[in-house]
Amino acid sequence: MKTDSIFYQLFQQFPGIFFELIGQPPSTGDAYEFKSVEVKQTAFRIDGVFLPAEDLPDQPIYFVEVQFQRDTRFYQRFFGETFLYLSQYEQSNDWRGVVLFKTRSQDPGVKPQYRELLTSPRIRRIYLNELGEAAEQSLGVGVVKLIVETRKKAIDTARQLLNKAGQEIADATLRKQIIELIETIVLYKLPKMTRQELEAMFGFSELKQTRIYQEAVEEGEMKAKLESVPRLLAMGLTVEQVAHGLGLTEEQVRQAFSSEQTSD
């Protein structure tokens, strides 16, 4: 999964985390929807925009860009897309721009053409590897920081975030969503991690709630069903009876039997 996809999932599920990043109460996110928007005449999409509810004209629109590669033309593109959107959608809301850089070295720096914008409160530049104390105090900001942690530190950081989630989030559904998001980030950073390693890191009770564990359980159940097919057929049951009893298709039953015969 690409980094920008993780951020899209993060801000879409937990918009309050974005507002924590820019120093506002997480509850501000309740009034916003994070989405991608199309600039029709030029046929391109702006991937990250926080749009306030229609009945909140005093709340600004936030244009959000995640930039993990150095691009000397980044600000030309960012401001170009922003002003094209503003010219096409005649909303009365004010606007703000927020750029999330992995490190300060990826920021191409203040360009003379955009100096007034970049040095004004209208634009916020955040360097994720410099979040520091904010990432330690806030679960949401800590999850964002996990995305840019080194692989060496990622496991310890993820474990700390899991403990924090267990202590701070009473709502079971919300806690499950946060755990799955942490799992997604860990798998993105450590794609070769085994299920046993994940279980050791997450703890069995937490791991049971996650997508990867549930998929593994389903995979194990399917394997057990398929392994039982030859024995049931040998007992005289028909393909149709076995399929109905195990919740399989008849084709799956035939394939399982054929594989057993081949291996013999």
Coordinates of C-alpha atoms in Angstrom, one line a residue, residues 1-11 34 47 65-68 147 188:
M1 CA 0.0 0.0 0.0
K2 CA 1.3 3.4 -0.9
T3 CA 2.0 6.0 1.7
D4 CA -0.6 8.4 0.3
S5 CA -3.2 5.7 0.5
I6 CA -2.5 5.2 4.2
F7 CA -2.9 8.9 4.8
Y8 CA -6.2 8.9 2.8
Q9 CA -7.5 6.0 5.0
L10 CA -6.3 7.7 8.1
F11 CA -7.9 11.1 7.5
F34 CA -12.3 14.3 3.8
D47 CA -6.7 13.9 -3.5
E65 CA -0.9 17.4 0.4
V66 CA 1.4 14.6 1.5
Q67 CA 4.8 15.0 0.0
F68 CA 7.4 12.2 0.6
I147 CA 4.2 6.1 9.3
Y188 CA 3.3 -1.5 4.9

